[in-house]
Amino acid sequence: MAAAASTTGASLTRRNVVANLFGKLWTLVLGLVCPPLYVSILGIRAFGLVVFGIGLMQVVTVLDLGLSTTLNREMARIAVGWEGAVSDISARERAVREARNLLRTLEVLYWPISLFIVAVIVALAPFLSHHWLNSGGLSPQTVERSIMLMGLSLALQWPFSLYEGGLQGLQKQVLLNKIYVVTNTIQRAGVIPVLIASPHVETYFIWQLWTNALMTATVVFALWKSLPRLGERPVFEIASVRRLRAFVTGIAGNAVVQIILWQTDKVVLSHLLPLDVLGYYGLAGTVGGALWIGALPFYNALFPRFVQLRERVHHVELERLYHRGCQSVALIALPAAAVLVLFPQEVMRVWTGSAVKAAATAGVLPLLVIGWACTVLLAVPLALQLASGWTTLTFFENLGWAIFLAPLLLVMTKLQGAPGAALTWAIMNACHVAIIIPLMHRRLLPGEEIAWLRSDLLLPLAATLAVVVPARLLTPLLHSPLAIVPVVGTIWLLAICAALLAAPEMRKLAAARLGARA
């Protein structure tokens, strides 16, 4: 039975990873294709306002208070209960009741936050538009109306993450990614013909408002339909909140400091530099952040699986899955990061279609990419920490940085402009890896730190650099997209192959797949 459960769990994890990869790849394609079109229609200053809105959404995610991650973890844990009690009807009903009541309890706590978001952002809109943002050629009235629309849009999108976490915990990630693909296509690509007909930044935010309502309504329906039904209504249980208080508090604390670390650079730049500079910084950040999108499929698939393996005390399978996850993320992130760091102008020239935009972003892109690559390497270790209920390590390490980050960014931005902020971001995230990884392994996976350093990081990194660095030295600066795409694309694919051959677990999986086909 244990072997069968392990095989079933591994198969489900693979399906979830594939679904997540497809969903995030599609999101990535939309995220890379659409912003240059927004810039060409609205202008770089208006796009700077869009970047501000995206940053604002990430800032207010702190109000999640850890509830979405808590629901993810608890649904994965409770699902072990009802799956293991198929022959015991009463035990299965208790587990299903617990899941339904927990969802009702958390959504009762969650939805009022949407009203709070609207009230705060609308109240701050006059101050932000007239006294904070350096609006350049945009009128303060346009900026104020846009910020108010941001507030309404964010309030409608806000509850999405709670129900998303529930579907992830139930491992309904194939269904979730179908929702992602459809709604993101409507939201990001559907707005383009609307903007062509009405090229105003307010139009963009009105479209976001309606599509956010669609996304949230869809995921609410999907989660409740995914839970087994009972002949009774779910109820609010304050006891659930008390039981989960420590974990929720830890996740909420992490969310607060993480959002400070991720968004302080944009807040500082939005005040010190013009919106067009913020727009260029946002373009470069979009490319760097794509690395994190590449890691999310593995984080989302592995987190509930880690919860279940710890619940069942399957230590050997947990260690193997952990290293496979780390090496998979390295395979996704390291070759792409190396190409972006060493070929920044070529990549931005193809993506934006503009030599001017490529030159304006080339100074910050490599630094932002280095920072994001370090963040990506922590994705699977973070999933294991949270699956184990350990929230304090990341919190205290991030808190130390949060205290000094704003003053450091102010100094670096005044001295070096946007590149100074990007350099601060890169140094901070490199320190995260150096501090968190040894401490995490010492407690959760003792004896595995050397294996992580050698097999999960250094071997694929060395193989990647062995391909990309000589290629950069031998390749002159390319200007034509017809030359850039095949040359840089080939270098990237060769770097992936080299990293795959260097990563032991990835090499074994590839050999097994090829052997099975043979």
Short mmCIF file of C-alpha atoms in Angstrom, two decimals:
data_model
loop_
_atom_site.label_atom_id
_atom_site.label_comp_id
_atom_site.label_asym_id
_atom_site.label_seq_id
_atom_site.Cartn_x
_atom_site.Cartn_y
_atom_site.Cartn_z
CA MET A 1 0.00 0.00 0.00
CA ALA A 2 2.79 2.42 0.92
CA ALA A 3 4.60 1.74 -2.36
CA ALA A 4 1.37 2.24 -4.32
CA ALA A 5 0.68 5.51 -2.51
CA SER A 6 4.21 6.66 -3.17
CA THR A 7 3.91 5.84 -6.88
CA THR A 8 0.53 7.58 -7.11
CA GLY A 9 1.88 10.62 -5.27
CA ALA A 10 4.92 10.82 -7.56
CA SER A 11 2.71 10.56 -10.65
CA LEU A 12 0.41 13.29 -9.35
CA THR A 13 3.41 15.51 -8.59
CA ARG A 14 4.71 15.03 -12.14
CA ARG A 15 1.31 15.92 -13.61
CA ASN A 16 1.14 18.99 -11.40
CA VAL A 17 4.63 20.08 -12.41
CA VAL A 18 3.79 19.68 -16.10
CA ALA A 19 0.50 21.58 -15.70
CA ASN A 20 2.23 24.30 -13.68
CA LEU A 21 5.02 24.59 -16.24
CA PHE A 22 2.51 25.00 -19.05
CA GLY A 23 0.42 27.50 -17.09
CA LYS A 24 3.42 29.56 -15.99
CA LEU A 25 5.01 29.33 -19.44
CA TRP A 26 1.85 30.74 -20.96
CA THR A 27 1.76 33.43 -18.26
CA LEU A 28 5.42 34.15 -19.00
CA VAL A 29 4.78 34.44 -22.73
CA LEU A 30 1.93 36.87 -22.08
CA GLY A 31 4.09 38.75 -19.57
CA LEU A 32 6.88 39.14 -22.09
CA VAL A 33 4.85 39.81 -25.24
CA CYS A 34 2.26 42.22 -23.86
CA PRO A 35 4.28 44.89 -21.93
CA PRO A 36 6.16 46.16 -25.00
CA LEU A 37 2.77 46.53 -26.72
CA TYR A 38 1.44 48.43 -23.72
CA VAL A 39 4.45 50.75 -23.96
CA SER A 40 3.98 51.33 -27.67
CA ILE A 41 0.26 52.16 -27.21
CA LEU A 42 0.32 54.08 -23.92
CA GLY A 43 3.88 55.45 -23.82
CA ILE A 44 6.64 54.79 -21.32
CA ARG A 45 5.30 57.24 -18.70
CA ALA A 46 1.88 55.58 -18.62
CA PHE A 47 3.60 52.20 -18.45
CA GLY A 48 5.49 53.47 -15.43
CA LEU A 49 2.09 53.95 -13.81
CA VAL A 50 1.22 50.35 -14.73
CA VAL A 51 4.47 49.23 -13.07
CA PHE A 52 3.47 51.22 -9.99
CA GLY A 53 0.11 49.41 -9.97
CA ILE A 54 1.80 46.02 -10.19
CA GLY A 55 4.08 46.98 -7.32
CA LEU A 56 1.09 48.19 -5.32
CA MET A 57 -0.60 44.82 -5.76
CA GLN A 58 2.48 43.06 -4.47
CA VAL A 59 2.67 45.45 -1.53
CA VAL A 60 -0.91 44.82 -0.44
CA THR A 61 -0.42 41.05 -0.61
CA VAL A 62 1.00 41.46 2.86
CA LEU A 63 -2.63 41.72 4.02
CA ASP A 64 -3.06 38.06 3.07
CA LEU A 65 -1.75 37.42 6.61
CA GLY A 66 -0.56 33.97 5.57
CA LEU A 67 -4.08 32.65 5.08
CA SER A 68 -3.63 31.38 1.51
CA THR A 69 -0.46 29.45 2.39
CA THR A 70 -2.17 28.15 5.52
CA LEU A 71 -5.14 26.90 3.49
CA ASN A 72 -2.74 25.28 1.00
CA ARG A 73 -0.89 23.42 3.77
CA GLU A 74 -4.00 22.43 5.69
CA MET A 75 -5.88 21.16 2.63
CA ALA A 76 -2.88 18.98 1.74
CA ARG A 77 -2.75 17.64 5.31
CA ILE A 78 -6.50 17.04 5.61
CA ALA A 79 -6.60 15.35 2.20
CA VAL A 80 -4.23 12.71 3.59
CA GLY A 81 -6.91 12.05 6.22
CA TRP A 82 -9.86 11.52 3.91
CA GLU A 83 -7.81 9.60 1.32
CA GLY A 84 -6.57 7.26 4.07
CA ALA A 85 -10.05 6.73 5.53
CA VAL A 86 -11.92 5.46 2.48
CA SER A 87 -13.22 2.40 4.36
CA ASP A 88 -14.06 4.42 7.49
CA ILE A 89 -17.03 6.58 6.49
CA SER A 90 -17.19 8.51 9.76
CA ALA A 91 -13.46 9.36 9.68
CA ARG A 92 -13.73 10.47 6.06
CA GLU A 93 -16.73 12.67 6.86
CA ARG A 94 -14.82 14.27 9.74
CA ALA A 95 -11.92 15.10 7.42
CA VAL A 96 -14.23 16.52 4.73
CA ARG A 97 -16.13 18.56 7.34
CA GLU A 98 -12.86 19.94 8.67
CA ALA A 99 -11.81 21.03 5.17
CA ARG A 100 -15.13 22.69 4.35
CA ASN A 101 -15.38 24.47 7.70
CA LEU A 102 -11.78 25.66 7.43
CA LEU A 103 -12.43 27.16 4.01
CA ARG A 104 -15.57 28.93 5.25
CA THR A 105 -13.69 30.23 8.29
CA LEU A 106 -10.81 31.65 6.29
CA GLU A 107 -12.97 33.22 3.61
CA VAL A 108 -15.06 34.98 6.28
CA LEU A 109 -11.80 36.48 7.53
CA TYR A 110 -10.48 37.19 4.04
CA TRP A 111 -13.20 39.03 2.14
CA PRO A 112 -13.48 42.08 4.44
CA ILE A 113 -9.84 42.82 3.60
CA SER A 114 -11.00 43.69 0.06
CA LEU A 115 -13.12 46.54 1.42
CA PHE A 116 -10.16 47.74 3.46
CA ILE A 117 -7.94 47.76 0.34
CA VAL A 118 -10.41 49.91 -1.60
CA ALA A 119 -10.81 52.38 1.26
CA VAL A 120 -7.08 52.83 1.85
CA ILE A 121 -6.02 53.17 -1.79
CA VAL A 122 -8.84 55.54 -2.70
CA ALA A 123 -8.03 57.67 0.36
CA LEU A 124 -4.33 57.79 -0.58
CA ALA A 125 -4.90 58.49 -4.28
CA PRO A 126 -4.76 62.33 -4.01
CA PHE A 127 -1.54 62.25 -1.99
CA LEU A 128 0.15 59.70 -4.26
CA SER A 129 -0.81 61.51 -7.45
CA HIS A 130 0.04 65.05 -6.34
CA HIS A 131 2.89 64.60 -3.88
CA TRP A 132 4.56 61.19 -4.31
CA LEU A 133 4.73 60.14 -7.95
CA ASN A 134 6.89 62.10 -10.34
CA SER A 135 4.25 61.97 -13.06
CA GLY A 136 6.23 63.64 -15.85
CA GLY A 137 3.87 64.30 -18.76
CA LEU A 138 0.79 62.71 -17.12
CA SER A 139 -1.70 65.02 -15.44
CA PRO A 140 -2.20 64.56 -11.67
CA GLN A 141 -5.92 64.04 -12.35
CA THR A 142 -5.19 61.12 -14.70
CA VAL A 143 -2.82 59.60 -12.15
CA GLU A 144 -5.37 60.05 -9.34
CA ARG A 145 -8.19 58.38 -11.29
CA SER A 146 -5.87 55.54 -12.28
CA ILE A 147 -4.86 54.92 -8.67
CA MET A 148 -8.52 54.79 -7.61
CA LEU A 149 -9.19 52.24 -10.34
CA MET A 150 -6.15 50.29 -9.11
CA GLY A 151 -7.78 50.09 -5.68
CA LEU A 152 -11.05 48.72 -7.04
CA SER A 153 -9.21 46.29 -9.30
CA LEU A 154 -6.95 45.02 -6.50
CA ALA A 155 -9.93 44.52 -4.20
CA LEU A 156 -11.58 42.24 -6.77
CA GLN A 157 -8.37 40.31 -7.42
CA TRP A 158 -7.47 40.07 -3.75
CA PRO A 159 -9.47 36.95 -2.72
CA PHE A 160 -8.11 34.97 -5.68
CA SER A 161 -4.99 33.90 -3.78
CA LEU A 162 -6.97 32.27 -0.95
CA TYR A 163 -8.90 29.96 -3.26
CA GLU A 164 -5.79 29.40 -5.37
CA GLY A 165 -4.02 28.13 -2.24
CA GLY A 166 -6.91 25.73 -1.53
CA LEU A 167 -6.80 24.23 -5.02
CA GLN A 168 -3.02 23.85 -4.79
CA GLY A 169 -3.32 22.05 -1.46
CA LEU A 170 -5.92 19.66 -2.91
CA GLN A 171 -3.46 19.16 -5.81
CA LYS A 172 -6.10 20.28 -8.30
CA GLN A 173 -3.35 22.08 -10.12
CA VAL A 174 -4.32 20.92 -13.61
CA LEU A 175 -7.71 22.58 -13.14
CA LEU A 176 -6.08 25.65 -11.62
CA ASN A 177 -3.78 26.10 -14.59
CA LYS A 178 -6.68 25.86 -17.02
CA ILE A 179 -8.18 28.80 -15.14
CA TYR A 180 -4.83 30.62 -15.28
CA VAL A 181 -4.49 30.20 -19.04
CA VAL A 182 -7.99 31.34 -19.93
CA THR A 183 -8.29 34.26 -17.52
CA ASN A 184 -4.74 35.55 -18.02
CA THR A 185 -5.22 35.51 -21.79
CA ILE A 186 -8.41 37.53 -21.44
CA GLN A 187 -6.78 39.93 -19.01
CA ARG A 188 -3.39 40.55 -20.58
CA ALA A 189 -3.93 40.01 -24.30
CA GLY A 190 -7.61 40.99 -24.41
CA VAL A 191 -6.82 44.50 -23.25
CA ILE A 192 -4.65 45.22 -26.32
CA PRO A 193 -7.49 45.74 -28.85
CA VAL A 194 -9.35 47.69 -26.17
CA LEU A 195 -6.33 49.98 -25.71
CA ILE A 196 -5.99 50.42 -29.47
CA ALA A 197 -9.59 51.63 -29.55
CA SER A 198 -9.14 53.79 -26.42
CA PRO A 199 -5.42 54.46 -25.78
CA HIS A 200 -5.71 55.80 -22.23
CA VAL A 201 -4.11 54.42 -19.09
CA GLU A 202 -7.48 54.54 -17.28
CA THR A 203 -8.82 52.11 -19.91
CA TYR A 204 -6.13 49.62 -18.91
CA PHE A 205 -7.15 49.71 -15.26
CA ILE A 206 -10.89 49.46 -16.03
CA TRP A 207 -10.18 46.29 -18.03
CA GLN A 208 -8.15 44.90 -15.13
CA LEU A 209 -11.08 45.58 -12.81
CA TRP A 210 -13.58 43.50 -14.79
CA THR A 211 -11.19 40.65 -15.58
CA ASN A 212 -10.09 40.41 -11.94
CA ALA A 213 -13.74 39.94 -10.99
CA LEU A 214 -13.99 37.12 -13.55
CA MET A 215 -10.82 35.41 -12.30
CA THR A 216 -11.89 35.45 -8.67
CA ALA A 217 -15.44 34.25 -9.35
CA THR A 218 -14.09 31.34 -11.39
CA VAL A 219 -11.63 30.13 -8.77
CA VAL A 220 -14.20 30.43 -5.95
CA PHE A 221 -16.57 28.16 -7.87
CA ALA A 222 -13.75 25.70 -8.75
CA LEU A 223 -12.55 25.22 -5.15
CA TRP A 224 -15.98 24.64 -3.63
CA LYS A 225 -16.83 22.16 -6.42
CA SER A 226 -13.54 20.33 -5.75
CA LEU A 227 -14.41 19.59 -2.11
CA PRO A 228 -16.50 16.47 -1.38
CA ARG A 229 -20.06 17.40 -0.51
CA LEU A 230 -21.79 16.76 2.80
CA GLY A 231 -25.44 17.03 3.78
CA GLU A 232 -24.75 20.12 5.87
CA ARG A 233 -23.60 23.71 5.42
CA PRO A 234 -20.01 24.67 6.29
CA VAL A 235 -19.69 26.82 9.39
CA PHE A 236 -17.26 29.38 10.83
CA GLU A 237 -15.02 27.77 13.49
CA ILE A 238 -12.94 30.07 15.66
CA ALA A 239 -11.16 27.00 17.04
CA SER A 240 -9.49 26.53 13.64
CA VAL A 241 -8.05 30.03 13.84
CA ARG A 242 -6.70 29.40 17.33
CA ARG A 243 -5.13 26.09 16.29
CA LEU A 244 -3.39 27.63 13.29
CA ARG A 245 -2.46 30.90 14.97
CA ALA A 246 1.28 30.23 15.26
CA PHE A 247 1.69 29.17 11.63
CA VAL A 248 -0.50 32.00 10.32
CA THR A 249 1.45 34.54 12.37
CA GLY A 250 4.76 33.23 11.03
CA ILE A 251 3.57 33.31 7.41
CA ALA A 252 2.10 36.80 7.87
CA GLY A 253 5.38 38.06 9.31
CA ASN A 254 7.28 36.57 6.40
CA ALA A 255 4.85 38.18 3.95
CA VAL A 256 5.34 41.60 5.53
CA VAL A 257 9.13 41.58 5.38
CA GLN A 258 9.27 39.87 1.99
CA ILE A 259 7.03 42.45 0.37
CA ILE A 260 9.15 45.20 1.92
CA LEU A 261 12.25 43.63 0.40
CA TRP A 262 10.67 43.03 -3.01
CA GLN A 263 9.04 46.43 -3.45
CA THR A 264 11.15 48.98 -1.58
CA ASP A 265 13.35 49.57 -4.64
CA LYS A 266 10.31 50.51 -6.75
CA VAL A 267 8.91 52.73 -4.00
CA VAL A 268 12.24 54.58 -3.71
CA LEU A 269 12.61 54.92 -7.48
CA SER A 270 9.01 56.12 -7.89
CA HIS A 271 9.80 59.06 -5.59
CA LEU A 272 13.37 59.92 -6.60
CA LEU A 273 13.31 59.33 -10.36
CA PRO A 274 10.93 60.20 -13.22
CA LEU A 275 8.24 57.74 -14.29
CA ASP A 276 10.04 56.95 -17.54
CA VAL A 277 13.07 55.69 -15.57
CA LEU A 278 10.72 53.65 -13.39
CA GLY A 279 9.17 52.29 -16.58
CA TYR A 280 12.55 51.13 -17.91
CA TYR A 281 13.39 49.63 -14.51
CA GLY A 282 10.02 47.85 -14.59
CA LEU A 283 10.74 46.44 -18.06
CA ALA A 284 14.04 45.01 -16.85
CA GLY A 285 12.39 43.74 -13.69
CA THR A 286 9.74 41.96 -15.75
CA VAL A 287 12.44 39.97 -17.52
CA GLY A 288 14.26 39.20 -14.27
CA GLY A 289 11.03 38.25 -12.54
CA ALA A 290 10.34 35.74 -15.30
CA LEU A 291 12.92 33.51 -13.59
CA TRP A 292 10.67 33.38 -10.52
CA ILE A 293 7.71 32.45 -12.73
CA GLY A 294 9.83 29.54 -13.98
CA ALA A 295 10.38 28.32 -10.40
CA LEU A 296 6.76 28.62 -9.26
CA PRO A 297 5.55 25.42 -10.99
CA PHE A 298 7.95 23.39 -8.86
CA TYR A 299 7.20 25.30 -5.67
CA ASN A 300 3.45 24.92 -6.17
CA ALA A 301 3.66 21.20 -6.97
CA LEU A 302 6.21 20.29 -4.30
CA PHE A 303 4.80 22.22 -1.35
CA PRO A 304 1.67 20.06 -0.79
CA ARG A 305 3.67 16.93 -1.60
CA PHE A 306 6.27 17.85 1.04
CA VAL A 307 3.42 18.32 3.54
CA GLN A 308 2.07 14.85 2.80
CA LEU A 309 5.48 13.14 2.89
CA ARG A 310 6.22 14.68 6.28
CA GLU A 311 2.76 13.69 7.49
CA ARG A 312 3.48 10.09 6.45
CA VAL A 313 7.13 10.24 7.69
CA HIS A 314 8.65 9.23 4.34
CA HIS A 315 12.12 10.72 4.89
CA VAL A 316 14.01 8.98 2.07
CA GLU A 317 11.45 9.92 -0.57
CA LEU A 318 11.36 13.46 0.82
CA GLU A 319 15.13 13.88 0.43
CA ARG A 320 15.10 12.50 -3.12
CA LEU A 321 12.19 14.71 -4.15
CA TYR A 322 13.87 17.73 -2.56
CA HIS A 323 17.09 17.33 -4.57
CA ARG A 324 15.17 16.65 -7.77
CA GLY A 325 13.18 19.79 -7.19
CA CYS A 326 16.29 21.90 -6.51
CA GLN A 327 18.04 20.60 -9.61
CA SER A 328 14.93 21.13 -11.76
CA VAL A 329 14.76 24.75 -10.63
CA ALA A 330 18.49 25.19 -11.28
CA LEU A 331 18.01 23.77 -14.77
CA ILE A 332 15.26 26.31 -15.44
CA ALA A 333 16.94 29.33 -13.84
CA LEU A 334 20.71 29.14 -14.27
CA PRO A 335 21.02 28.89 -18.09
CA ALA A 336 18.40 31.62 -18.58
CA ALA A 337 20.06 33.84 -15.96
CA ALA A 338 23.51 33.42 -17.49
CA VAL A 339 22.23 34.38 -20.94
CA LEU A 340 20.38 37.42 -19.58
CA VAL A 341 23.40 38.60 -17.59
CA LEU A 342 25.87 38.26 -20.46
CA PHE A 343 23.59 39.16 -23.40
CA PRO A 344 21.36 41.89 -21.89
CA GLN A 345 21.21 44.26 -24.84
CA GLU A 346 20.58 41.50 -27.36
CA VAL A 347 17.71 40.04 -25.33
CA MET A 348 16.09 43.42 -24.68
CA ARG A 349 16.57 44.42 -28.33
CA VAL A 350 14.54 41.42 -29.46
CA TRP A 351 11.95 41.71 -26.70
CA THR A 352 11.22 45.44 -26.93
CA GLY A 353 12.00 45.90 -30.62
CA SER A 354 13.88 49.07 -29.73
CA ALA A 355 17.58 49.76 -29.52
CA VAL A 356 16.82 52.77 -27.27
CA LYS A 357 14.91 50.66 -24.72
CA ALA A 358 17.59 47.97 -24.88
CA ALA A 359 20.30 50.49 -24.08
CA ALA A 360 18.23 52.10 -21.32
CA THR A 361 17.67 48.77 -19.53
CA ALA A 362 21.03 47.09 -20.12
CA GLY A 363 22.61 48.71 -17.06
CA VAL A 364 20.09 47.30 -14.58
CA LEU A 365 19.02 44.01 -16.18
CA PRO A 366 22.10 41.90 -15.27
CA LEU A 367 21.97 43.00 -11.63
CA LEU A 368 18.23 42.39 -11.31
CA VAL A 369 18.63 38.96 -12.93
CA ILE A 370 21.37 37.96 -10.48
CA GLY A 371 19.09 38.91 -7.61
CA TRP A 372 16.15 37.00 -9.03
CA ALA A 373 18.30 33.94 -9.76
CA CYS A 374 19.31 33.81 -6.09
CA THR A 375 15.66 34.12 -5.08
CA VAL A 376 14.73 31.26 -7.41
CA LEU A 377 17.36 28.98 -5.87
CA LEU A 378 15.55 29.38 -2.54
CA ALA A 379 12.13 28.35 -3.91
CA VAL A 380 12.31 24.63 -3.11
CA PRO A 381 14.09 25.10 0.27
CA LEU A 382 11.37 27.61 1.18
CA ALA A 383 8.65 25.11 0.21
CA LEU A 384 10.23 22.55 2.55
CA GLN A 385 10.50 25.06 5.40
CA LEU A 386 6.84 26.05 5.17
CA ALA A 387 5.69 22.45 4.69
CA SER A 388 7.52 21.68 7.95
CA GLY A 389 5.77 24.56 9.71
CA TRP A 390 9.07 26.42 10.20
CA THR A 391 8.54 30.11 9.45
CA THR A 392 11.02 31.88 11.72
CA LEU A 393 14.28 31.33 9.79
CA THR A 394 13.30 33.28 6.70
CA PHE A 395 11.43 35.87 8.78
CA PHE A 396 14.36 36.90 10.97
CA GLU A 397 16.86 36.85 8.11
CA ASN A 398 14.58 39.03 5.99
CA LEU A 399 13.77 41.30 8.93
CA GLY A 400 17.43 42.16 9.34
CA TRP A 401 17.58 43.29 5.73
CA ALA A 402 14.25 45.12 5.89
CA ILE A 403 15.54 47.40 8.65
CA PHE A 404 18.46 48.68 6.58
CA LEU A 405 17.17 48.30 3.02
CA ALA A 406 15.35 51.64 2.57
CA PRO A 407 18.28 53.81 3.79
CA LEU A 408 20.70 51.76 1.70
CA LEU A 409 18.51 52.12 -1.39
CA LEU A 410 18.20 55.87 -0.86
CA VAL A 411 21.96 56.25 -0.73
CA MET A 412 22.66 53.91 -3.67
CA THR A 413 19.93 55.44 -5.83
CA LYS A 414 21.14 58.99 -5.20
CA LEU A 415 24.71 57.94 -5.99
CA GLN A 416 24.12 55.71 -9.02
CA GLY A 417 20.46 56.03 -10.00
CA ALA A 418 18.51 52.92 -10.99
CA PRO A 419 21.68 50.74 -11.29
CA GLY A 420 22.41 51.47 -7.62
CA ALA A 421 19.01 50.08 -6.62
CA ALA A 422 19.55 47.03 -8.83
CA LEU A 423 22.98 46.38 -7.28
CA THR A 424 21.46 46.51 -3.79
CA TRP A 425 18.84 43.96 -4.88
CA ALA A 426 21.52 41.58 -6.20
CA ILE A 427 23.68 41.77 -3.05
CA MET A 428 20.71 41.27 -0.73
CA ASN A 429 19.48 38.12 -2.47
CA ALA A 430 22.96 36.61 -2.70
CA CYS A 431 23.21 37.02 1.07
CA HIS A 432 19.86 35.26 1.47
CA VAL A 433 21.30 32.14 -0.18
CA ALA A 434 24.50 32.24 1.85
CA ILE A 435 22.64 32.52 5.17
CA ILE A 436 19.41 30.53 4.76
CA ILE A 437 20.66 27.42 2.97
CA PRO A 438 23.16 26.19 5.64
CA LEU A 439 20.78 26.87 8.53
CA MET A 440 17.83 25.23 6.78
CA HIS A 441 19.72 22.03 5.98
CA ARG A 442 21.15 21.78 9.48
CA ARG A 443 17.66 21.49 10.95
CA LEU A 444 15.46 19.87 8.30
CA LEU A 445 17.89 17.83 6.19
CA PRO A 446 21.05 17.28 8.23
CA GLY A 447 23.93 16.05 6.16
CA GLU A 448 22.40 17.19 2.85
CA GLU A 449 23.95 20.66 2.63
CA ILE A 450 27.08 19.47 0.81
CA ALA A 451 24.94 17.48 -1.62
CA TRP A 452 22.87 20.61 -2.32
CA LEU A 453 25.95 22.78 -2.80
CA ARG A 454 27.69 20.30 -5.09
CA SER A 455 24.89 18.65 -7.06
CA ASP A 456 22.05 21.16 -6.93
CA LEU A 457 24.06 24.36 -7.46
CA LEU A 458 27.75 24.24 -8.36
CA LEU A 459 27.74 21.45 -10.96
CA PRO A 460 24.88 22.87 -13.08
CA LEU A 461 26.22 26.42 -12.60
CA ALA A 462 29.73 25.48 -13.71
CA ALA A 463 28.38 23.61 -16.74
CA THR A 464 26.21 26.59 -17.66
CA LEU A 465 29.05 29.10 -17.40
CA ALA A 466 31.35 26.80 -19.37
CA VAL A 467 29.00 27.29 -22.32
CA VAL A 468 27.78 30.88 -21.95
CA VAL A 469 31.02 32.69 -20.95
CA PRO A 470 33.10 31.50 -23.95
CA ALA A 471 30.13 32.19 -26.20
CA ARG A 472 29.99 35.77 -24.96
CA LEU A 473 33.71 36.25 -25.46
CA LEU A 474 33.52 34.92 -29.01
CA THR A 475 30.31 36.68 -30.03
CA PRO A 476 30.34 40.40 -30.95
CA LEU A 477 27.48 42.66 -29.91
CA LEU A 478 24.55 41.73 -32.12
CA HIS A 479 22.03 44.29 -33.36
CA SER A 480 19.76 42.50 -35.81
CA PRO A 481 16.97 40.33 -34.34
CA LEU A 482 17.48 37.97 -37.28
CA ALA A 483 20.97 37.27 -35.91
CA ILE A 484 20.18 37.55 -32.20
CA VAL A 485 17.40 34.96 -32.04
CA PRO A 486 19.28 31.97 -33.54
CA VAL A 487 22.64 32.80 -31.93
CA VAL A 488 21.46 33.56 -28.40
CA GLY A 489 18.76 30.88 -28.60
CA THR A 490 21.35 28.23 -29.51
CA ILE A 491 23.64 29.32 -26.67
CA TRP A 492 20.73 29.06 -24.22
CA LEU A 493 19.74 25.57 -25.40
CA LEU A 494 23.36 24.36 -25.20
CA ALA A 495 23.60 25.75 -21.66
CA ILE A 496 20.43 23.84 -20.68
CA CYS A 497 21.88 20.62 -22.09
CA ALA A 498 25.14 21.18 -20.24
CA ALA A 499 23.33 21.88 -16.94
CA LEU A 500 21.14 18.79 -17.40
CA LEU A 501 24.17 16.55 -17.92
CA ALA A 502 25.91 18.04 -14.88
CA ALA A 503 22.95 17.67 -12.46
CA PRO A 504 22.93 14.04 -11.18
CA GLU A 505 19.19 13.65 -10.55
CA MET A 506 18.27 15.32 -13.83
CA ARG A 507 20.73 13.10 -15.68
CA LYS A 508 19.18 9.99 -14.10
CA LEU A 509 15.66 11.10 -15.00
CA ALA A 510 16.69 11.84 -18.59
CA ALA A 511 18.42 8.47 -18.90
CA ALA A 512 15.37 6.69 -17.48
CA ARG A 513 13.05 8.43 -19.94
CA LEU A 514 15.29 7.63 -22.89
CA GLY A 515 15.66 4.03 -21.69
CA ALA A 516 11.91 3.62 -21.34
CA ARG A 517 11.35 4.86 -24.88
CA ALA A 518 14.08 2.59 -26.22
#
